[in-house]
Short mmCIF file of C-alpha atoms in Angstrom, two decimals:
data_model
loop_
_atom_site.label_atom_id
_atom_site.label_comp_id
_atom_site.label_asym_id
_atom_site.label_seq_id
_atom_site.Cartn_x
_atom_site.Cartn_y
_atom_site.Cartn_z
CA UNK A 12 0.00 0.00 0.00
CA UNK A 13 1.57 3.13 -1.13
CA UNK A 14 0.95 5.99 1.16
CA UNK A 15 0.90 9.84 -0.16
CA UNK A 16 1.62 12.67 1.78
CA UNK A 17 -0.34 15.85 1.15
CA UNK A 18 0.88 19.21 2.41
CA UNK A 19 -0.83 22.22 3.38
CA UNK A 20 0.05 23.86 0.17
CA UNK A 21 -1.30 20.77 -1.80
CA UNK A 22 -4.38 21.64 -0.14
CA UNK A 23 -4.57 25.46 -0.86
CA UNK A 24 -3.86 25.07 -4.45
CA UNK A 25 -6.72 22.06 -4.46
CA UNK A 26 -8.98 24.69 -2.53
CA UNK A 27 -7.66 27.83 -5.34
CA UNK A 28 -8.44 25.18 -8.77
CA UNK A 29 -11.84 24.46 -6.92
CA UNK A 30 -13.10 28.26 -6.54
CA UNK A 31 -11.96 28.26 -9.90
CA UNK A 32 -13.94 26.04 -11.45
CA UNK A 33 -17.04 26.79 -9.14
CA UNK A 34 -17.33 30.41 -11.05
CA UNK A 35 -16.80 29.24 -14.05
CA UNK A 36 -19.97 26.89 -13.74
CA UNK A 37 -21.70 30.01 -12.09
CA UNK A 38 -20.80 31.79 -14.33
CA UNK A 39 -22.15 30.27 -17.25
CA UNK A 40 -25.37 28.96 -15.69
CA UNK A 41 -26.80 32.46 -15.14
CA UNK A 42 -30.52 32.43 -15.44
CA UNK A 43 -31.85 34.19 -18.74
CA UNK A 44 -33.90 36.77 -17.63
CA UNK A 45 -37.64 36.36 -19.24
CA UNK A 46 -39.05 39.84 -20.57
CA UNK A 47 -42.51 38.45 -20.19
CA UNK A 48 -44.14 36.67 -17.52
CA UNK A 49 -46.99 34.53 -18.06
CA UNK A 50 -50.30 35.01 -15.35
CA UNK A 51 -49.49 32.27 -13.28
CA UNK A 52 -45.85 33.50 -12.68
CA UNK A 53 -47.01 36.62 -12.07
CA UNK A 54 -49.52 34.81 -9.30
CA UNK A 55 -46.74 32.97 -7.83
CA UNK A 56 -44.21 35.65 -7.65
CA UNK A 57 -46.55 38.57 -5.88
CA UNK A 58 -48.50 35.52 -4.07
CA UNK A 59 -51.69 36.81 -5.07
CA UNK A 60 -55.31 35.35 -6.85
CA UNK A 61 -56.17 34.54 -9.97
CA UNK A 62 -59.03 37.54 -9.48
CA UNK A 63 -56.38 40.16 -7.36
CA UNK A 64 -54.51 39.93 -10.45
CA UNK A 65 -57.53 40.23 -12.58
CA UNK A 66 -58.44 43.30 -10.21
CA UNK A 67 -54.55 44.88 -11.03
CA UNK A 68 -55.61 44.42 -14.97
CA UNK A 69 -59.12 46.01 -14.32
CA UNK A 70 -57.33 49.03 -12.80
CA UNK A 71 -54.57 49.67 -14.90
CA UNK A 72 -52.36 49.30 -11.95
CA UNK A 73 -50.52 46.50 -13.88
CA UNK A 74 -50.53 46.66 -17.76
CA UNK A 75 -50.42 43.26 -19.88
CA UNK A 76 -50.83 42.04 -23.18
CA UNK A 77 -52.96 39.64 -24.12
CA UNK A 78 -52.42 36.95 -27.25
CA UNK A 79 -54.99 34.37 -27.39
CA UNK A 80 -55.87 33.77 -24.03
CA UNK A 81 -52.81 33.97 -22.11
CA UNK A 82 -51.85 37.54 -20.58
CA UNK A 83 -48.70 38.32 -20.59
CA UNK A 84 -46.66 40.95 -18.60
CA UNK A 85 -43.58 42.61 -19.00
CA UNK A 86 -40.98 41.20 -15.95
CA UNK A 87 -39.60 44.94 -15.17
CA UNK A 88 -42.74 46.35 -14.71
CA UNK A 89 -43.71 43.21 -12.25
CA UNK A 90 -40.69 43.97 -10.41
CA UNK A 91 -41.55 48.08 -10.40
CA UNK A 92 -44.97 46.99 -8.86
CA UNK A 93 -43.11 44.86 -5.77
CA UNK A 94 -40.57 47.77 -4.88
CA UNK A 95 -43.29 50.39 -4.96
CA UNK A 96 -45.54 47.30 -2.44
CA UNK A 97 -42.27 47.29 -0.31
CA UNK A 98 -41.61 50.68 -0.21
CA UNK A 99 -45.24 51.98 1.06
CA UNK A 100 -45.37 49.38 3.67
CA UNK A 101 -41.86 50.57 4.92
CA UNK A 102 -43.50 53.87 4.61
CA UNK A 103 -46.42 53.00 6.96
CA UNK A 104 -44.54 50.70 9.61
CA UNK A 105 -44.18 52.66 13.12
CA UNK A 106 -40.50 54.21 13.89
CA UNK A 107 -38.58 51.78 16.45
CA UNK A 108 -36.36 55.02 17.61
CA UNK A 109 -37.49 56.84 21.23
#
């Protein structure tokens, strides 16, 4: 049975070729970003009803287009809706400072 040594520096340059490699596979498996989102992403991602989202549609609050019978909505403006959500809840929560 032949018995290897490995030093300390065998082990950092294992540890620097393995960071290595881990960004290159992050990297290159970056989500692509979807322009659109279909209705039921849209559900899942604010958490919301089929009819609150037909409700945002009814008010204009969150434009779509519509081919066939799937809506479809543009991902920034999803996002735009969220941070404006966020921010007027932050707006409304009590200050913590005495």
């Amino acid at each position: 049975m032949n018995l290897e040594i490995i030093t300390k520096e065998d082990l950092d340059n294992f540890g620097r070729e393995l960071l290595i490699e881990i960004r290159k596979i992050i990297s290159i498996e970056k989500p692509v970003e979807k322009k659109y989102l279909k209705g039921n992403e849209v559900r899942k991602l604010l958490g919301i009803s089929q009819g609150t989202l037909q409700n945002l549609r009814i008010n204009g609050i969150l434009p779509f287009s519509k081919i066939g019978s799937i809506y479809y909505y543009l991902t920034v403006t999803v996002e735009n809706l969220l941070d404006r959500k966020y921010k007027d809840l932050n707006k409304k929560k009590p200050s913590l400072q005495t």
